[in-house]
Amino acid sequence: MKAFPLDRAFQFIEPGPTILLSTSYKGKSNLMTLSWSTVIDFTPIFGCILSPGDYTFEILKKTKECVIAIPTVDLLRTVVDIGNCSGIDTDKYTRFKLTAIKGKYVNAPLVKECLANIECKVIDTSMTGKYGLFVMEGLKAWYDKTRKEQRTIHANGDGTFKVDGRTRDLREKMTKWTSII
Ligand SMILES: Cc1cc2nc3c(=O)[nH]c(=O)nc-3n(C[C@H](O)[C@H](O)[C@H](O)COP(=O)(O)O)c2cc1C
């Protein structure tokens, strides 16, 4: 083993798929790319880390709702482009030819071209100032199982990405966790 830069150590802790956060404020919808997210519990509660420099940061603080959209590898270039421009001066749904669909519980739209969408409300902003952490509760989940491409994108944090591989089925070993299988 050799020393590894501490500020790159996060790359070993798989941050889950790179997602799009869809928001809406005063009739204007926006998207940002986000790789720093986590599941907090099964109910489900999620955590997302946003920089205060992101336009979405302000919108989430105001509206307290969003959609977590899960893109697949066919959208990778678009996902990177969405994360390299701002909703302040760009209508990203139009620019990237993405289709906004109305959800059930929140004003933020679902993204039709994504594999899955989760409507969320922000339930805790107590660590937003210190860590940029928004804690969200999922209200409704949508999944396009007819989609041929199902492989999600996983950011390495330096502009390179891993793509989902094979699924390995070890359900018979999950004896302690039968209620979630
Ligand atoms: C692959 C990728 C991952 C990103 N992950 C995050 C993240 O986890 N948190 C964050 O605040 N910004 C992240 N960004 C940067 C935002 O997507 C970027 O600042 C974006 O322009 C914000 O859009 P907005 O100003 O319209 O909100 C990421 C960008 C890319 C390309």
GROMACS .gro file of C-alpha atoms and ligand atoms in nm:
model
  212
    1MET     CA    1   0.000   0.000   0.000
    2LYS     CA    2   0.116   0.352  -0.080
    3ALA     CA    3  -0.013   0.680   0.060
    4PHE     CA    4  -0.311   0.814  -0.129
    5PRO     CA    5  -0.420   1.180  -0.139
    6LEU     CA    6  -0.669   1.224   0.145
    7ASP     CA    7  -0.876   1.468  -0.060
    8ARG     CA    8  -0.935   1.185  -0.314
    9ALA     CA    9  -1.025   0.920  -0.055
   10PHE     CA   10  -1.396   0.985  -0.109
   11GLN     CA   11  -1.365   0.813  -0.446
   12PHE     CA   12  -1.337   0.476  -0.269
   13ILE     CA   13  -1.674   0.527  -0.106
   14GLU     CA   14  -1.910   0.479  -0.394
   15PRO     CA   15  -2.136   0.783  -0.390
   16GLY     CA   16  -2.420   0.614  -0.574
   17PRO     CA   17  -2.528   0.710  -0.920
   18THR     CA   18  -2.482   1.059  -1.051
   19ILE     CA   19  -2.825   1.216  -1.041
   20LEU     CA   20  -3.007   1.518  -1.177
   21LEU     CA   21  -3.189   1.743  -0.933
   22SER     CA   22  -3.495   1.894  -1.095
   23THR     CA   23  -3.645   2.205  -0.936
   24SER     CA   24  -3.905   2.464  -1.023
   25TYR     CA   25  -3.954   2.819  -0.901
   26LYS     CA   26  -4.210   3.069  -1.022
   27GLY     CA   27  -4.288   2.855  -1.329
   28LYS     CA   28  -3.921   2.817  -1.431
   29SER     CA   29  -3.779   2.465  -1.414
   30ASN     CA   30  -3.412   2.382  -1.377
   31LEU     CA   31  -3.173   2.088  -1.351
   32MET     CA   32  -2.837   2.036  -1.187
   33THR     CA   33  -2.600   1.739  -1.186
   34LEU     CA   34  -2.513   1.593  -0.846
   35SER     CA   35  -2.293   1.300  -0.750
   36TRP     CA   36  -2.274   1.361  -0.374
   37SER     CA   37  -2.592   1.197  -0.254
   38THR     CA   38  -2.670   0.924  -0.007
   39VAL     CA   39  -2.954   0.709   0.117
   40ILE     CA   40  -3.019   0.780   0.486
   41ASP     CA   41  -3.298   0.532   0.545
   42PHE     CA   42  -3.541   0.304   0.367
   43THR     CA   43  -3.856   0.509   0.415
   44PRO     CA   44  -3.688   0.669   0.205
   45ILE     CA   45  -3.480   0.959   0.332
   46PHE     CA   46  -3.198   1.091   0.114
   47GLY     CA   47  -2.917   1.340   0.165
   48CYS     CA   48  -2.779   1.566  -0.108
   49ILE     CA   49  -2.477   1.795  -0.078
   50LEU     CA   50  -2.505   2.117  -0.273
   51SER     CA   51  -2.262   2.404  -0.307
   52PRO     CA   52  -2.407   2.744  -0.213
   53GLY     CA   53  -2.276   2.860  -0.554
   54ASP     CA   54  -2.538   2.648  -0.730
   55TYR     CA   55  -2.855   2.823  -0.836
   56THR     CA   56  -3.038   2.506  -0.723
   57PHE     CA   57  -2.913   2.565  -0.367
   58GLU     CA   58  -3.117   2.886  -0.343
   59ILE     CA   59  -3.420   2.734  -0.514
   60LEU     CA   60  -3.422   2.430  -0.284
   61LYS     CA   61  -3.402   2.655   0.020
   62LYS     CA   62  -3.701   2.852  -0.106
   63THR     CA   63  -3.928   2.578  -0.243
   64LYS     CA   64  -3.816   2.286  -0.023
   65GLU     CA   65  -3.900   2.038  -0.297
   66CYS     CA   66  -3.734   1.869  -0.593
   67VAL     CA   67  -3.723   1.559  -0.809
   68ILE     CA   68  -3.423   1.328  -0.798
   69ALA     CA   69  -3.393   1.199  -1.155
   70ILE     CA   70  -3.169   0.902  -1.233
   71PRO     CA   71  -3.004   0.921  -1.576
   72THR     CA   72  -2.843   0.629  -1.757
   73VAL     CA   73  -2.520   0.612  -1.955
   74ASP     CA   74  -2.682   0.717  -2.285
   75LEU     CA   75  -2.735   1.059  -2.123
   76LEU     CA   76  -2.378   1.091  -1.988
   77ARG     CA   77  -2.268   1.382  -2.209
   78THR     CA   78  -2.586   1.571  -2.132
   79VAL     CA   79  -2.542   1.502  -1.759
   80VAL     CA   80  -2.193   1.655  -1.768
   81ASP     CA   81  -2.313   1.954  -1.973
   82ILE     CA   82  -2.599   2.015  -1.725
   83GLY     CA   83  -2.339   2.031  -1.449
   84ASN     CA   84  -2.134   2.285  -1.640
   85CYS     CA   85  -2.388   2.563  -1.683
   86SER     CA   86  -2.626   2.744  -1.453
   87GLY     CA   87  -3.000   2.780  -1.438
   88ILE     CA   88  -2.941   3.148  -1.369
   89ASP     CA   89  -2.884   3.211  -1.739
   90THR     CA   90  -2.975   2.881  -1.908
   91ASP     CA   91  -3.306   2.705  -1.964
   92LYS     CA   92  -3.156   2.357  -1.934
   93TYR     CA   93  -3.471   2.161  -2.020
   94THR     CA   94  -3.487   2.345  -2.355
   95ARG     CA   95  -3.114   2.355  -2.422
   96PHE     CA   96  -3.068   1.982  -2.362
   97LYS     CA   97  -3.399   1.878  -2.520
   98LEU     CA   98  -3.528   1.710  -2.207
   99THR     CA   99  -3.897   1.655  -2.144
  100ALA     CA  100  -4.046   1.786  -1.819
  101ILE     CA  101  -4.342   1.578  -1.697
  102LYS     CA  102  -4.572   1.681  -1.419
  103GLY     CA  103  -4.536   1.472  -1.105
  104LYS     CA  104  -4.797   1.402  -0.841
  105TYR     CA  105  -4.680   1.584  -0.526
  106VAL     CA  106  -4.425   1.851  -0.620
  107ASN     CA  107  -4.404   2.136  -0.871
  108ALA     CA  108  -4.058   2.030  -0.986
  109PRO     CA  109  -4.095   1.820  -1.302
  110LEU     CA  110  -3.994   1.459  -1.361
  111VAL     CA  111  -3.744   1.405  -1.643
  112LYS     CA  112  -3.900   1.175  -1.903
  113GLU     CA  113  -3.565   1.066  -2.051
  114CYS     CA  114  -3.443   0.933  -1.713
  115LEU     CA  115  -3.467   0.578  -1.583
  116ALA     CA  116  -3.635   0.677  -1.258
  117ASN     CA  117  -3.766   0.987  -1.083
  118ILE     CA  118  -3.828   1.039  -0.711
  119GLU     CA  119  -4.045   1.329  -0.597
  120CYS     CA  120  -3.899   1.469  -0.274
  121LYS     CA  121  -3.959   1.732  -0.011
  122VAL     CA  122  -3.679   1.883   0.195
  123ILE     CA  123  -3.732   1.791   0.560
  124ASP     CA  124  -3.413   1.913   0.727
  125THR     CA  125  -3.186   2.207   0.644
  126SER     CA  126  -3.012   2.223   0.981
  127MET     CA  127  -2.678   2.125   0.824
  128THR     CA  128  -2.723   2.312   0.496
  129GLY     CA  129  -2.523   2.612   0.613
  130LYS     CA  130  -2.229   2.411   0.746
  131TYR     CA  131  -2.214   2.118   0.501
  132GLY     CA  132  -2.450   2.203   0.215
  133LEU     CA  133  -2.656   1.901   0.325
  134PHE     CA  134  -3.023   1.892   0.231
  135VAL     CA  135  -3.213   1.602   0.387
  136MET     CA  136  -3.511   1.495   0.177
  137GLU     CA  137  -3.801   1.258   0.208
  138GLY     CA  138  -3.916   1.068  -0.100
  139LEU     CA  139  -4.290   1.113  -0.164
  140LYS     CA  140  -4.339   0.911  -0.480
  141ALA     CA  141  -4.111   0.709  -0.707
  142TRP     CA  142  -4.143   0.649  -1.081
  143TYR     CA  143  -3.952   0.395  -1.288
  144ASP     CA  144  -3.942   0.330  -1.663
  145LYS     CA  145  -3.889  -0.045  -1.679
  146THR     CA  146  -3.953  -0.051  -2.055
  147ARG     CA  147  -3.630   0.138  -2.114
  148LYS     CA  148  -3.361  -0.070  -2.284
  149GLU     CA  149  -3.066   0.116  -2.129
  150GLN     CA  150  -3.068   0.065  -1.750
  151ARG     CA  151  -2.701   0.127  -1.662
  152THR     CA  152  -2.647   0.418  -1.423
  153ILE     CA  153  -2.347   0.652  -1.415
  154HIS     CA  154  -2.101   0.670  -1.123
  155ALA     CA  155  -1.870   0.969  -1.100
  156ASN     CA  156  -1.506   0.925  -1.000
  157GLY     CA  157  -1.489   1.294  -0.914
  158ASP     CA  158  -1.236   1.394  -1.180
  159GLY     CA  159  -1.443   1.396  -1.499
  160THR     CA  160  -1.418   1.018  -1.545
  161PHE     CA  161  -1.711   0.785  -1.480
  162LYS     CA  162  -1.782   0.421  -1.413
  163VAL     CA  163  -2.085   0.261  -1.569
  164ASP     CA  164  -2.301   0.002  -1.396
  165GLY     CA  165  -2.194  -0.353  -1.470
  166ARG     CA  166  -2.334  -0.696  -1.404
  167THR     CA  167  -2.585  -0.757  -1.126
  168ARG     CA  168  -2.480  -1.034  -0.888
  169ASP     CA  169  -2.764  -1.197  -0.702
  170LEU     CA  170  -2.675  -1.285  -0.341
  171ARG     CA  171  -3.026  -1.260  -0.202
  172GLU     CA  172  -3.005  -1.608  -0.048
  173LYS     CA  173  -2.731  -1.476   0.183
  174MET     CA  174  -2.937  -1.179   0.308
  175THR     CA  175  -3.089  -1.375   0.596
  176LYS     CA  176  -3.092  -1.082   0.837
  177TRP     CA  177  -3.264  -0.848   0.587
  178THR     CA  178  -3.559  -1.049   0.459
  179SER     CA  179  -3.803  -0.758   0.500
  180ILE     CA  180  -3.631  -0.546   0.234
  181ILE     CA  181  -3.588  -0.816  -0.033
  182LIG     C1  182  -2.045   1.496  -1.274
  182LIG     C2  183  -2.083   1.616  -1.191
  182LIG     C3  184  -2.116   1.597  -1.057
  182LIG     C4  185  -2.152   1.707  -0.978
  182LIG     N1  186  -2.185   1.687  -0.847
  182LIG     C5  187  -2.219   1.793  -0.771
  182LIG     C6  188  -2.257   1.775  -0.634
  182LIG     O1  189  -2.259   1.663  -0.581
  182LIG     N2  190  -2.290   1.885  -0.562
  182LIG     C7  191  -2.288   2.011  -0.616
  182LIG     O2  192  -2.318   2.109  -0.546
  182LIG     N3  193  -2.254   2.030  -0.745
  182LIG     C8  194  -2.221   1.924  -0.823
  182LIG     N4  195  -2.189   1.944  -0.954
  182LIG     C9  196  -2.186   2.082  -1.008
  182LIG    C10  197  -2.324   2.136  -1.043
  182LIG     O3  198  -2.397   2.044  -1.122
  182LIG    C11  199  -2.302   2.267  -1.121
  182LIG     O4  200  -2.246   2.363  -1.032
  182LIG    C12  201  -2.424   2.319  -1.188
  182LIG     O5  202  -2.385   2.420  -1.278
  182LIG    C13  203  -2.528   2.376  -1.091
  182LIG     O6  204  -2.640   2.414  -1.167
  182LIG     P1  205  -2.738   2.529  -1.120
  182LIG     O7  206  -2.653   2.655  -1.100
  182LIG     O8  207  -2.835   2.546  -1.235
  182LIG     O9  208  -2.801   2.485  -0.994
  182LIG    C14  209  -2.155   1.837  -1.035
  182LIG    C15  210  -2.122   1.854  -1.171
  182LIG    C16  211  -2.086   1.745  -1.248
  182LIG    C17  212  -2.053   1.767  -1.392
   0.00000   0.00000   0.00000
